[in-house]
Amino acid sequence: MKIYEHKYEDLGWICGIDEVGRGPLAGPVVAGAVILPRDSKILYLNDSKQLTAKKRDELYDVIMREAVAVGIGYASPARIDEINILQATYEAMREAISKLEPAPDILLNDAVTIPEVTIPQVPIIKGDAKSISIGAASIIAKVTRDRLMVEYDQILPEYGFASNKGYGSAEHIAALKKYGPSPIHRRSFIHNFIEE
């Protein structure tokens, strides 16, 4: 998991970047950017999808405590509808990078090259399972987004956001048809399920 960190360590601060929430029908897309200490000893860092929710929560706290810098970026459902999910994802990633102090010298990205970024980038296919920096970023993004969806669930309980996190489960789609879209639904994603 540290191959890429060792490969680029001479360049300075290495930042892993990943996003969560491209596919859901509701909620924002969230990007995480993490610079780990060079000698990071954090165990179990992996693609957030490979970890239990409990393990992700534990690792979130460890990463927040031990990372050199953590940046989080968001793109709202309205923004996703306005500029499309891919561009919104890039925007969230740029926001996450902009919050890092110190600024990174190289970016390790999960499979994408982010436009309008001047820092050198290395896109890595399945990067969240190959780089501890990207794995850490995926955990930060996932935990941040999941907690947000649990908060939305308290305001909009009929959609089951605490359990489905905005993804298109059968219950979620049934609620969408019954109650119509909430303010956090992505209009461009749900037109197949409801009649405007």
PDB file of N, CA, C and O in Angstrom, residues 52-94:
ATOM      1  N   THR A  52     -15.482  -2.089   7.459  1.00  0.00           N
ATOM      2  CA  THR A  52     -16.786  -1.950   8.123  1.00  0.00           C
ATOM      3  C   THR A  52     -16.971  -0.494   8.537  1.00  0.00           C
ATOM      4  O   THR A  52     -16.000   0.264   8.676  1.00  0.00           O
ATOM      5  N   ALA A  53     -18.216  -0.111   8.765  1.00  0.00           N
ATOM      6  CA  ALA A  53     -18.515   1.267   9.203  1.00  0.00           C
ATOM      7  C   ALA A  53     -17.789   1.574  10.512  1.00  0.00           C
ATOM      8  O   ALA A  53     -17.249   2.674  10.695  1.00  0.00           O
ATOM      9  N   LYS A  54     -17.754   0.600  11.414  1.00  0.00           N
ATOM     10  CA  LYS A  54     -17.083   0.800  12.709  1.00  0.00           C
ATOM     11  C   LYS A  54     -15.594   1.062  12.498  1.00  0.00           C
ATOM     12  O   LYS A  54     -15.006   1.965  13.107  1.00  0.00           O
ATOM     13  N   LYS A  55     -14.973   0.262  11.618  1.00  0.00           N
ATOM     14  CA  LYS A  55     -13.536   0.424  11.354  1.00  0.00           C
ATOM     15  C   LYS A  55     -13.271   1.774  10.688  1.00  0.00           C
ATOM     16  O   LYS A  55     -12.283   2.458  11.006  1.00  0.00           O
ATOM     17  N   ARG A  56     -14.143   2.163   9.763  1.00  0.00           N
ATOM     18  CA  ARG A  56     -13.978   3.478   9.109  1.00  0.00           C
ATOM     19  C   ARG A  56     -14.029   4.598  10.137  1.00  0.00           C
ATOM     20  O   ARG A  56     -13.232   5.530  10.088  1.00  0.00           O
ATOM     21  N   ASP A  57     -14.987   4.514  11.059  1.00  0.00           N
ATOM     22  CA  ASP A  57     -15.115   5.557  12.096  1.00  0.00           C
ATOM     23  C   ASP A  57     -13.855   5.628  12.954  1.00  0.00           C
ATOM     24  O   ASP A  57     -13.377   6.722  13.281  1.00  0.00           O
ATOM     25  N   GLU A  58     -13.322   4.463  13.320  1.00  0.00           N
ATOM     26  CA  GLU A  58     -12.094   4.434  14.129  1.00  0.00           C
ATOM     27  C   GLU A  58     -10.932   5.057  13.362  1.00  0.00           C
ATOM     28  O   GLU A  58     -10.177   5.876  13.894  1.00  0.00           O
ATOM     29  N   LEU A  59     -10.800   4.660  12.092  1.00  0.00           N
ATOM     30  CA  LEU A  59      -9.694   5.167  11.278  1.00  0.00           C
ATOM     31  C   LEU A  59      -9.843   6.662  10.991  1.00  0.00           C
ATOM     32  O   LEU A  59      -8.847   7.385  10.923  1.00  0.00           O
ATOM     33  N   TYR A  60     -11.078   7.122  10.842  1.00  0.00           N
ATOM     34  CA  TYR A  60     -11.328   8.553  10.634  1.00  0.00           C
ATOM     35  C   TYR A  60     -10.688   9.362  11.765  1.00  0.00           C
ATOM     36  O   TYR A  60      -9.973  10.343  11.526  1.00  0.00           O
ATOM     37  N   ASP A  61     -10.937   8.926  12.996  1.00  0.00           N
ATOM     38  CA  ASP A  61     -10.390   9.649  14.154  1.00  0.00           C
ATOM     39  C   ASP A  61      -8.864   9.614  14.163  1.00  0.00           C
ATOM     40  O   ASP A  61      -8.211  10.621  14.454  1.00  0.00           O
ATOM     41  N   VAL A  62      -8.291   8.460  13.814  1.00  0.00           N
ATOM     42  CA  VAL A  62      -6.831   8.322  13.792  1.00  0.00           C
ATOM     43  C   VAL A  62      -6.224   9.214  12.704  1.00  0.00           C
ATOM     44  O   VAL A  62      -5.242   9.926  12.928  1.00  0.00           O
ATOM     45  N   ILE A  63      -6.844   9.188  11.525  1.00  0.00           N
ATOM     46  CA  ILE A  63      -6.336  10.013  10.414  1.00  0.00           C
ATOM     47  C   ILE A  63      -6.421  11.496  10.780  1.00  0.00           C
ATOM     48  O   ILE A  63      -5.463  12.248  10.583  1.00  0.00           O
ATOM     49  N   MET A  64      -7.555  11.907  11.328  1.00  0.00           N
ATOM     50  CA  MET A  64      -7.717  13.324  11.703  1.00  0.00           C
ATOM     51  C   MET A  64      -6.663  13.747  12.734  1.00  0.00           C
ATOM     52  O   MET A  64      -6.190  14.877  12.719  1.00  0.00           O
ATOM     53  N   ARG A  65      -6.311  12.816  13.580  1.00  0.00           N
ATOM     54  CA  ARG A  65      -5.335  13.121  14.640  1.00  0.00           C
ATOM     55  C   ARG A  65      -3.901  13.118  14.100  1.00  0.00           C
ATOM     56  O   ARG A  65      -3.095  13.957  14.480  1.00  0.00           O
ATOM     57  N   GLU A  66      -3.584  12.185  13.215  1.00  0.00           N
ATOM     58  CA  GLU A  66      -2.184  11.974  12.829  1.00  0.00           C
ATOM     59  C   GLU A  66      -1.773  12.564  11.487  1.00  0.00           C
ATOM     60  O   GLU A  66      -0.583  12.702  11.215  1.00  0.00           O
ATOM     61  N   ALA A  67      -2.724  12.888  10.643  1.00  0.00           N
ATOM     62  CA  ALA A  67      -2.375  13.414   9.315  1.00  0.00           C
ATOM     63  C   ALA A  67      -1.685  14.769   9.434  1.00  0.00           C
ATOM     64  O   ALA A  67      -1.941  15.540  10.364  1.00  0.00           O
ATOM     65  N   VAL A  68      -0.816  15.046   8.481  1.00  0.00           N
ATOM     66  CA  VAL A  68      -0.179  16.364   8.393  1.00  0.00           C
ATOM     67  C   VAL A  68      -1.244  17.401   8.031  1.00  0.00           C
ATOM     68  O   VAL A  68      -1.275  18.508   8.569  1.00  0.00           O
ATOM     69  N   ALA A  69      -2.137  17.030   7.110  1.00  0.00           N
ATOM     70  CA  ALA A  69      -3.223  17.935   6.693  1.00  0.00           C
ATOM     71  C   ALA A  69      -4.378  17.118   6.118  1.00  0.00           C
ATOM     72  O   ALA A  69      -4.152  16.077   5.502  1.00  0.00           O
ATOM     73  N   VAL A  70      -5.592  17.613   6.350  1.00  0.00           N
ATOM     74  CA  VAL A  70      -6.798  17.008   5.785  1.00  0.00           C
ATOM     75  C   VAL A  70      -7.653  18.118   5.189  1.00  0.00           C
ATOM     76  O   VAL A  70      -7.890  19.133   5.840  1.00  0.00           O
ATOM     77  N   GLY A  71      -8.102  17.919   3.948  1.00  0.00           N
ATOM     78  CA  GLY A  71      -9.023  18.874   3.325  1.00  0.00           C
ATOM     79  C   GLY A  71     -10.272  18.138   2.870  1.00  0.00           C
ATOM     80  O   GLY A  71     -10.180  16.996   2.405  1.00  0.00           O
ATOM     81  N   ILE A  72     -11.424  18.763   3.026  1.00  0.00           N
ATOM     82  CA  ILE A  72     -12.682  18.154   2.591  1.00  0.00           C
ATOM     83  C   ILE A  72     -13.407  19.144   1.685  1.00  0.00           C
ATOM     84  O   ILE A  72     -13.502  20.331   2.007  1.00  0.00           O
ATOM     85  N   GLY A  73     -13.880  18.640   0.557  1.00  0.00           N
ATOM     86  CA  GLY A  73     -14.612  19.497  -0.382  1.00  0.00           C
ATOM     87  C   GLY A  73     -15.976  18.898  -0.690  1.00  0.00           C
ATOM     88  O   GLY A  73     -16.162  17.678  -0.603  1.00  0.00           O
ATOM     89  N   TYR A  74     -16.932  19.755  -1.012  1.00  0.00           N
ATOM     90  CA  TYR A  74     -18.311  19.324  -1.266  1.00  0.00           C
ATOM     91  C   TYR A  74     -18.824  19.924  -2.566  1.00  0.00           C
ATOM     92  O   TYR A  74     -18.439  21.035  -2.925  1.00  0.00           O
ATOM     93  N   ALA A  75     -19.718  19.202  -3.218  1.00  0.00           N
ATOM     94  CA  ALA A  75     -20.524  19.799  -4.282  1.00  0.00           C
ATOM     95  C   ALA A  75     -21.967  19.411  -3.990  1.00  0.00           C
ATOM     96  O   ALA A  75     -22.278  18.231  -3.805  1.00  0.00           O
ATOM     97  N   SER A  76     -22.817  20.405  -3.919  1.00  0.00           N
ATOM     98  CA  SER A  76     -24.212  20.198  -3.517  1.00  0.00           C
ATOM     99  C   SER A  76     -25.014  19.520  -4.619  1.00  0.00           C
ATOM    100  O   SER A  76     -24.617  19.532  -5.792  1.00  0.00           O
ATOM    101  N   PRO A  77     -26.164  18.938  -4.266  1.00  0.00           N
ATOM    102  CA  PRO A  77     -27.041  18.371  -5.297  1.00  0.00           C
ATOM    103  C   PRO A  77     -27.393  19.383  -6.390  1.00  0.00           C
ATOM    104  O   PRO A  77     -27.403  19.036  -7.576  1.00  0.00           O
ATOM    105  N   ALA A  78     -27.630  20.639  -5.999  1.00  0.00           N
ATOM    106  CA  ALA A  78     -27.971  21.665  -6.993  1.00  0.00           C
ATOM    107  C   ALA A  78     -26.797  21.905  -7.951  1.00  0.00           C
ATOM    108  O   ALA A  78     -26.973  22.069  -9.155  1.00  0.00           O
ATOM    109  N   ARG A  79     -25.591  21.901  -7.396  1.00  0.00           N
ATOM    110  CA  ARG A  79     -24.401  22.103  -8.216  1.00  0.00           C
ATOM    111  C   ARG A  79     -24.191  20.915  -9.158  1.00  0.00           C
ATOM    112  O   ARG A  79     -23.809  21.092 -10.328  1.00  0.00           O
ATOM    113  N   ILE A  80     -24.444  19.700  -8.652  1.00  0.00           N
ATOM    114  CA  ILE A  80     -24.339  18.501  -9.487  1.00  0.00           C
ATOM    115  C   ILE A  80     -25.302  18.606 -10.676  1.00  0.00           C
ATOM    116  O   ILE A  80     -24.937  18.322 -11.814  1.00  0.00           O
ATOM    117  N   ASP A  81     -26.534  19.050 -10.402  1.00  0.00           N
ATOM    118  CA  ASP A  81     -27.522  19.216 -11.472  1.00  0.00           C
ATOM    119  C   ASP A  81     -27.089  20.284 -12.466  1.00  0.00           C
ATOM    120  O   ASP A  81     -27.344  20.187 -13.662  1.00  0.00           O
ATOM    121  N   GLU A  82     -26.429  21.308 -11.936  1.00  0.00           N
ATOM    122  CA  GLU A  82     -26.051  22.457 -12.775  1.00  0.00           C
ATOM    123  C   GLU A  82     -24.899  22.119 -13.730  1.00  0.00           C
ATOM    124  O   GLU A  82     -24.946  22.457 -14.911  1.00  0.00           O
ATOM    125  N   ILE A  83     -23.862  21.438 -13.225  1.00  0.00           N
ATOM    126  CA  ILE A  83     -22.652  21.274 -14.052  1.00  0.00           C
ATOM    127  C   ILE A  83     -22.323  19.808 -14.381  1.00  0.00           C
ATOM    128  O   ILE A  83     -21.364  19.554 -15.077  1.00  0.00           O
ATOM    129  N   ASN A  84     -23.079  18.865 -13.887  1.00  0.00           N
ATOM    130  CA  ASN A  84     -22.961  17.407 -14.054  1.00  0.00           C
ATOM    131  C   ASN A  84     -22.053  16.804 -12.986  1.00  0.00           C
ATOM    132  O   ASN A  84     -21.217  17.490 -12.399  1.00  0.00           O
ATOM    133  N   ILE A  85     -22.220  15.517 -12.759  1.00  0.00           N
ATOM    134  CA  ILE A  85     -21.556  14.864 -11.618  1.00  0.00           C
ATOM    135  C   ILE A  85     -20.041  14.855 -11.755  1.00  0.00           C
ATOM    136  O   ILE A  85     -19.323  15.051 -10.773  1.00  0.00           O
ATOM    137  N   LEU A  86     -19.531  14.670 -12.967  1.00  0.00           N
ATOM    138  CA  LEU A  86     -18.075  14.621 -13.115  1.00  0.00           C
ATOM    139  C   LEU A  86     -17.444  15.974 -12.795  1.00  0.00           C
ATOM    140  O   LEU A  86     -16.482  16.055 -12.022  1.00  0.00           O
ATOM    141  N   GLN A  87     -18.008  17.043 -13.371  1.00  0.00           N
ATOM    142  CA  GLN A  87     -17.462  18.381 -13.105  1.00  0.00           C
ATOM    143  C   GLN A  87     -17.631  18.759 -11.632  1.00  0.00           C
ATOM    144  O   GLN A  87     -16.759  19.417 -11.040  1.00  0.00           O
ATOM    145  N   ALA A  88     -18.741  18.352 -11.041  1.00  0.00           N
ATOM    146  CA  ALA A  88     -18.976  18.637  -9.617  1.00  0.00           C
ATOM    147  C   ALA A  88     -17.960  17.893  -8.750  1.00  0.00           C
ATOM    148  O   ALA A  88     -17.470  18.420  -7.740  1.00  0.00           O
ATOM    149  N   THR A  89     -17.620  16.667  -9.164  1.00  0.00           N
ATOM    150  CA  THR A  89     -16.607  15.889  -8.443  1.00  0.00           C
ATOM    151  C   THR A  89     -15.259  16.602  -8.496  1.00  0.00           C
ATOM    152  O   THR A  89     -14.570  16.733  -7.475  1.00  0.00           O
ATOM    153  N   TYR A  90     -14.887  17.080  -9.679  1.00  0.00           N
ATOM    154  CA  TYR A  90     -13.625  17.817  -9.814  1.00  0.00           C
ATOM    155  C   TYR A  90     -13.626  19.073  -8.935  1.00  0.00           C
ATOM    156  O   TYR A  90     -12.615  19.413  -8.325  1.00  0.00           O
ATOM    157  N   GLU A  91     -14.762  19.751  -8.902  1.00  0.00           N
ATOM    158  CA  GLU A  91     -14.875  20.973  -8.096  1.00  0.00           C
ATOM    159  C   GLU A  91     -14.668  20.653  -6.618  1.00  0.00           C
ATOM    160  O   GLU A  91     -13.956  21.374  -5.905  1.00  0.00           O
ATOM    161  N   ALA A  92     -15.301  19.572  -6.148  1.00  0.00           N
ATOM    162  CA  ALA A  92     -15.149  19.162  -4.747  1.00  0.00           C
ATOM    163  C   ALA A  92     -13.688  18.808  -4.453  1.00  0.00           C
ATOM    164  O   ALA A  92     -13.151  19.139  -3.384  1.00  0.00           O
ATOM    165  N   MET A  93     -13.040  18.141  -5.406  1.00  0.00           N
ATOM    166  CA  MET A  93     -11.625  17.778  -5.230  1.00  0.00           C
ATOM    167  C   MET A  93     -10.735  19.019  -5.160  1.00  0.00           C
ATOM    168  O   MET A  93      -9.839  19.111  -4.319  1.00  0.00           O
ATOM    169  N   ARG A  94     -11.003  19.974  -6.033  1.00  0.00           N
ATOM    170  CA  ARG A  94     -10.200  21.217  -6.000  1.00  0.00           C
ATOM    171  C   ARG A  94     -10.395  21.948  -4.678  1.00  0.00           C
ATOM    172  O   ARG A  94      -9.440  22.500  -4.117  1.00  0.00           O
TER     173      ARG A  94
END
